[in-house]
Tab-separated table of C-alpha atoms in Angstrom:
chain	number	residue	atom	x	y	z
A	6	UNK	CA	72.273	-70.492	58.013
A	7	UNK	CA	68.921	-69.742	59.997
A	8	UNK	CA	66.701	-71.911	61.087
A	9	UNK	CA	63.252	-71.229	60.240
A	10	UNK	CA	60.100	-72.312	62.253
A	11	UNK	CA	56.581	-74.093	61.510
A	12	UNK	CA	54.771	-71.602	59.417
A	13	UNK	CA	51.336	-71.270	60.964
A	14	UNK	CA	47.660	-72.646	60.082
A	15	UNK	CA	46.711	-69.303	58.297
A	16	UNK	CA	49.417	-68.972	56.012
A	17	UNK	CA	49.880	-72.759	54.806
A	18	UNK	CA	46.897	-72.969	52.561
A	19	UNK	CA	48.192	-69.807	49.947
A	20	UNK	CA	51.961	-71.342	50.336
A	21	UNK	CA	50.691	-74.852	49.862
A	22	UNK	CA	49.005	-73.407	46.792
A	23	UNK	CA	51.414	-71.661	45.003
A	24	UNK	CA	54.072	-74.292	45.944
A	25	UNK	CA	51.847	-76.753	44.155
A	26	UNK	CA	51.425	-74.760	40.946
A	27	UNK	CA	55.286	-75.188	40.476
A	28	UNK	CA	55.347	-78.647	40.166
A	29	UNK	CA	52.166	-79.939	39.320
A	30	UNK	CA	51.145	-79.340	35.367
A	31	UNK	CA	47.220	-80.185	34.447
A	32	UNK	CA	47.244	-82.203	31.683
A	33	UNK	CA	43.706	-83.443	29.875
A	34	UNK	CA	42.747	-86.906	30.463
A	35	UNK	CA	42.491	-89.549	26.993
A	36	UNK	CA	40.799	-92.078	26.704
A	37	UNK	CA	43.543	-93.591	24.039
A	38	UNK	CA	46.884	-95.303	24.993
A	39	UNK	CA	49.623	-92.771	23.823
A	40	UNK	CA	50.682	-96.375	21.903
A	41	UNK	CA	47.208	-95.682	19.601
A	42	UNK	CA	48.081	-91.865	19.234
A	43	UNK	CA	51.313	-92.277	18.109
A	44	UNK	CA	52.256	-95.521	16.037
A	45	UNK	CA	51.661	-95.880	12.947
A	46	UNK	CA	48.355	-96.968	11.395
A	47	UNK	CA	49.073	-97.848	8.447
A	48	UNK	CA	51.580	-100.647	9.325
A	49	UNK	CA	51.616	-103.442	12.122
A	50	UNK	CA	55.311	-103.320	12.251
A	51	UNK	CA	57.139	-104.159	15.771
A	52	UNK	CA	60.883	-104.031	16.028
A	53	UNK	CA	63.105	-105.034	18.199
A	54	UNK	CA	66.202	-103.482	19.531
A	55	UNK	CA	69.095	-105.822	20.779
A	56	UNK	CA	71.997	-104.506	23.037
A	57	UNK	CA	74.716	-106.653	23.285
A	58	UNK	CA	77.889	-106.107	25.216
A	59	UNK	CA	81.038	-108.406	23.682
A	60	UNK	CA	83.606	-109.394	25.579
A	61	UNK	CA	86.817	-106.604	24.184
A	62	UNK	CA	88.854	-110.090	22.842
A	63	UNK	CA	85.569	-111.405	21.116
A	64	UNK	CA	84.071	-108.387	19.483
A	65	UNK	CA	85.875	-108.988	16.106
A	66	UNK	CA	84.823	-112.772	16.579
A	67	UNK	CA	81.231	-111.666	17.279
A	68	UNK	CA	80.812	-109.410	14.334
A	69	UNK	CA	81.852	-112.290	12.017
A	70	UNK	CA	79.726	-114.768	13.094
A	71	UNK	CA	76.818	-112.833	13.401
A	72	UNK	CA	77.554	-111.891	9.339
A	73	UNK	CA	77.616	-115.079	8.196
A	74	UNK	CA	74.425	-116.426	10.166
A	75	UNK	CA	72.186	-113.778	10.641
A	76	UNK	CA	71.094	-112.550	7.477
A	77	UNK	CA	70.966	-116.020	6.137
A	78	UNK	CA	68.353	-117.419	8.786
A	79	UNK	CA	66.521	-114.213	8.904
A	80	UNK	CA	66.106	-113.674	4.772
A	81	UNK	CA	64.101	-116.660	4.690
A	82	UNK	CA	61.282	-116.437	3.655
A	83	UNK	CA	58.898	-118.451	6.079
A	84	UNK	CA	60.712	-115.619	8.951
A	85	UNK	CA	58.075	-112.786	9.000
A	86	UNK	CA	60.994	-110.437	9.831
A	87	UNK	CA	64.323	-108.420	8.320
A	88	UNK	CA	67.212	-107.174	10.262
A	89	UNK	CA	66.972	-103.130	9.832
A	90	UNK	CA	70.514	-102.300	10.845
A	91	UNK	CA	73.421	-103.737	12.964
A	92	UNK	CA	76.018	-101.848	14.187
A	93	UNK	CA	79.119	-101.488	17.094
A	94	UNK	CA	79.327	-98.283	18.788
A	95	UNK	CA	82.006	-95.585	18.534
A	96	UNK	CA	81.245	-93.553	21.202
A	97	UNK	CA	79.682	-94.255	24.937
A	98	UNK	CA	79.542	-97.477	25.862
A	99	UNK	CA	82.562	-99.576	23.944
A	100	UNK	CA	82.772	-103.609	22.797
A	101	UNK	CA	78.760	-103.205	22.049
A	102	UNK	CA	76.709	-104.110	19.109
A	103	UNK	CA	73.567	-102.885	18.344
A	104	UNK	CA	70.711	-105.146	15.763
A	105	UNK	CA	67.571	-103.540	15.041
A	106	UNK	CA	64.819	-106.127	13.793
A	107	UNK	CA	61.228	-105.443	12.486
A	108	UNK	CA	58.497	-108.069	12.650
A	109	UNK	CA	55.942	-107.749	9.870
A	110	UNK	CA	52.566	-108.156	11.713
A	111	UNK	CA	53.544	-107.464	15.233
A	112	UNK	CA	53.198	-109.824	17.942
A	113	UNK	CA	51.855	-112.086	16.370
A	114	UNK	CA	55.099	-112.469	13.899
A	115	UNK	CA	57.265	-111.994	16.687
A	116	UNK	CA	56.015	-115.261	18.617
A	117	UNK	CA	55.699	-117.242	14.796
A	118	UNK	CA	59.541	-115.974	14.902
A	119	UNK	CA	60.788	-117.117	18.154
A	120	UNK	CA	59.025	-119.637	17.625
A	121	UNK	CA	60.603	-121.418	14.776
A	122	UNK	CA	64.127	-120.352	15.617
A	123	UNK	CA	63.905	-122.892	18.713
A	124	UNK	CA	63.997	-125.457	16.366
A	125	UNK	CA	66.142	-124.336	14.089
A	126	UNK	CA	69.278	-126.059	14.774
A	127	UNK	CA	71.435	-123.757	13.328
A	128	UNK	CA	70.429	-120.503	15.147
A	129	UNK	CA	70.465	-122.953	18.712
A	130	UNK	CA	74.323	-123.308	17.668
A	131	UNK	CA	74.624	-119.993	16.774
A	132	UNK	CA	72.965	-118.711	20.148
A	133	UNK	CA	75.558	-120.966	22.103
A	134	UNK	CA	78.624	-119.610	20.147
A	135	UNK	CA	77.169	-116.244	20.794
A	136	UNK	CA	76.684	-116.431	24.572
A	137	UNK	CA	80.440	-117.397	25.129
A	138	UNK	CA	81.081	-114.065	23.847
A	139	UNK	CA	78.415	-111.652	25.745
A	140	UNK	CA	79.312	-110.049	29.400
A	141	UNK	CA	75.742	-109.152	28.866
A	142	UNK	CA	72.439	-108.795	26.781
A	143	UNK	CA	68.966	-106.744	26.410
A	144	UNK	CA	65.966	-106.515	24.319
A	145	UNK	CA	63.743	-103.992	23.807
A	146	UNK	CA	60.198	-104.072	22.012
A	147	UNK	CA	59.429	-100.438	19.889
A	148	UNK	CA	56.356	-98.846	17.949
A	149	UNK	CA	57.609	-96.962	15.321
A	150	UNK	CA	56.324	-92.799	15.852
A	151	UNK	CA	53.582	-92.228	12.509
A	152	UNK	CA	55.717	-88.919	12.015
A	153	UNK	CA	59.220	-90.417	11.058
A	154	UNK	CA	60.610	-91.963	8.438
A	155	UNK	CA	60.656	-95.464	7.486
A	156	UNK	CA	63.848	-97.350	8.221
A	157	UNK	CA	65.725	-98.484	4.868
A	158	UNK	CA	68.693	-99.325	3.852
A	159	UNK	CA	71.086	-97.224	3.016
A	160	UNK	CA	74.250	-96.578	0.338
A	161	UNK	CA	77.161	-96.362	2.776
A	162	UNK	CA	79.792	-95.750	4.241
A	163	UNK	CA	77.855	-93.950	7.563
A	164	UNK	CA	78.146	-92.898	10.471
A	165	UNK	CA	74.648	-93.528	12.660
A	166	UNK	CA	73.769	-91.915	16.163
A	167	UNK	CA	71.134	-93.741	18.386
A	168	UNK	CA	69.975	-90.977	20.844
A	169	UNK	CA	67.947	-93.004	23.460
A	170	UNK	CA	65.853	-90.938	26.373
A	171	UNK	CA	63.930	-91.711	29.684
A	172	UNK	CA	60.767	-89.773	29.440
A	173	UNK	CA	58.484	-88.988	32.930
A	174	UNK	CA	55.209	-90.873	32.647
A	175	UNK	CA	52.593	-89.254	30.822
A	176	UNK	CA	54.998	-87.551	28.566
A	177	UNK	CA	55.323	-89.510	25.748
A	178	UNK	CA	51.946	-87.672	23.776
A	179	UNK	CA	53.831	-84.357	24.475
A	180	UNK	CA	57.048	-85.457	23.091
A	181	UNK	CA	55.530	-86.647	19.949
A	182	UNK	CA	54.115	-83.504	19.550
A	183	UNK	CA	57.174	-81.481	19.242
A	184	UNK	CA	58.947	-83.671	17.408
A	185	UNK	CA	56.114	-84.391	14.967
A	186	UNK	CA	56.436	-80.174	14.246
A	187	UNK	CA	60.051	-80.402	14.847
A	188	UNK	CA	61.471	-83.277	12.506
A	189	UNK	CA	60.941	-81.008	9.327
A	190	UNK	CA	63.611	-79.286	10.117
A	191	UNK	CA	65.900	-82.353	10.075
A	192	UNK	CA	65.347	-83.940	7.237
A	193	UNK	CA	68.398	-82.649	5.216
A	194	UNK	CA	69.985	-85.914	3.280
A	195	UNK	CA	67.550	-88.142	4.959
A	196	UNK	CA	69.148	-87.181	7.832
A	197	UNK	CA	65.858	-88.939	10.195
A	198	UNK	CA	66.571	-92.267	10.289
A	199	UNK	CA	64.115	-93.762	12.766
A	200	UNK	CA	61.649	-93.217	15.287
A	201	UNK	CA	60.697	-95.337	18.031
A	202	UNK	CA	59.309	-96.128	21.468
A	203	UNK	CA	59.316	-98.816	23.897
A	204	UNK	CA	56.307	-100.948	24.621
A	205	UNK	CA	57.830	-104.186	26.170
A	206	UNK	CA	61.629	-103.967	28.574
A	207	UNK	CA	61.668	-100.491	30.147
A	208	UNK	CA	58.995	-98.180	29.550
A	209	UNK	CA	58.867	-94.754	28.195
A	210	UNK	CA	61.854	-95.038	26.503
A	211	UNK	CA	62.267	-92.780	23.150
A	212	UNK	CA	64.901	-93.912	20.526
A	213	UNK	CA	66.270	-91.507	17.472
A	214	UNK	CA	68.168	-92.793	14.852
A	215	UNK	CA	69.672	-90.257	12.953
């Protein structure tokens, strides 16, 4: 190895320059959130995606319980919200379940939600049973992208794959620009699921649901 020296005065500008021109990329300033761009207008929907991670002994335990309570608080119909999906992975992380919920109206359902479920004695119980089984839990608030699909149910059996990615800050309007070109090509058997990303846990956070 050599060991270079302190390049001088005259030459740092031009290297400074073109050094700069690899990593810095111009992008044009908006005035919009990339949250206005790219949710859909048409709908006020916010969903909700729940990780949970069961304990290996519970996770058969877990599954049944949440069958026989969850779609019977959650289909009534003073809740302003449905469960999408629920599922346990196959592959990555094992002993994990994964609920997808949508609130009809946004925020505003969400809180009405949470709201009522505190004193609901049934889903406090539930909650309790629950926790005994969890090594741990996290929630994650999602717009839905205008360009994708609507989540519905679905004639089974399936197999689903949740393709979650970190994006750099001030990437998300470029990403939704490639894949609002790009998701024609994947729409073979409804093949597009869902399309989401995060507002509320961590941020810029992209979900696919395919």
């Amino acid at each position: 190895l050599t060991r270079r020296g302190l390049v001088s005065s005259a030459s740092r500008p031009r290297e400074d320059s073109w050094l700069k021109s690899l990593f810095v990329r111009k992008v044009d300033p908006r005035k919009d959130a990339h949250s206005n761009l790219l949710a859909k207008r048409e709908t006020s929907s916010l969903y909700k995606l729940q990780i949970h991670n069961v304990k290996p002994e519970c996770l058969e335990a877990y599954n049944k319980l949440c069958q026989e309570v969850l779609p019977k608080i959650h289909e009534e119909k003073h809740y302003p919200c449905a469960l999408v999906g629920t599922w346990n992975t196959w592959y990555g992380e094992q002993d994990q379940a994964v609920h997808l919920w949508r609130y009809e109206g946004g925020y505003p359902a969400l809180n009405e939600v949470m709201s009522k479920l505190r004193q609901n004695k049934e889903f406090t119980e539930f909650r309790k049973e629950r926790g005994n089984m969890l090594l741990s839990r996290k929630n994650q608030l999602l717009l839905e992208f205008s360009f994708w699909n609507e989540p519905v149910p679905r004639e089974g059996p399936n197999i689903y794959e949740l393709r979650s990615y970190q994006l750099r800050p001030g990437t998300m309007i470029e990403w939704g620009n490639y894949w609002a070109r790009a998701i024609r090509f994947r729409q073979d058997n409804d093949e597009a699921v869902g399309g989401f990303f995060s507002q509320i846990g961590q941020l810029y956070m992209v979900h696919h649901l395919w």
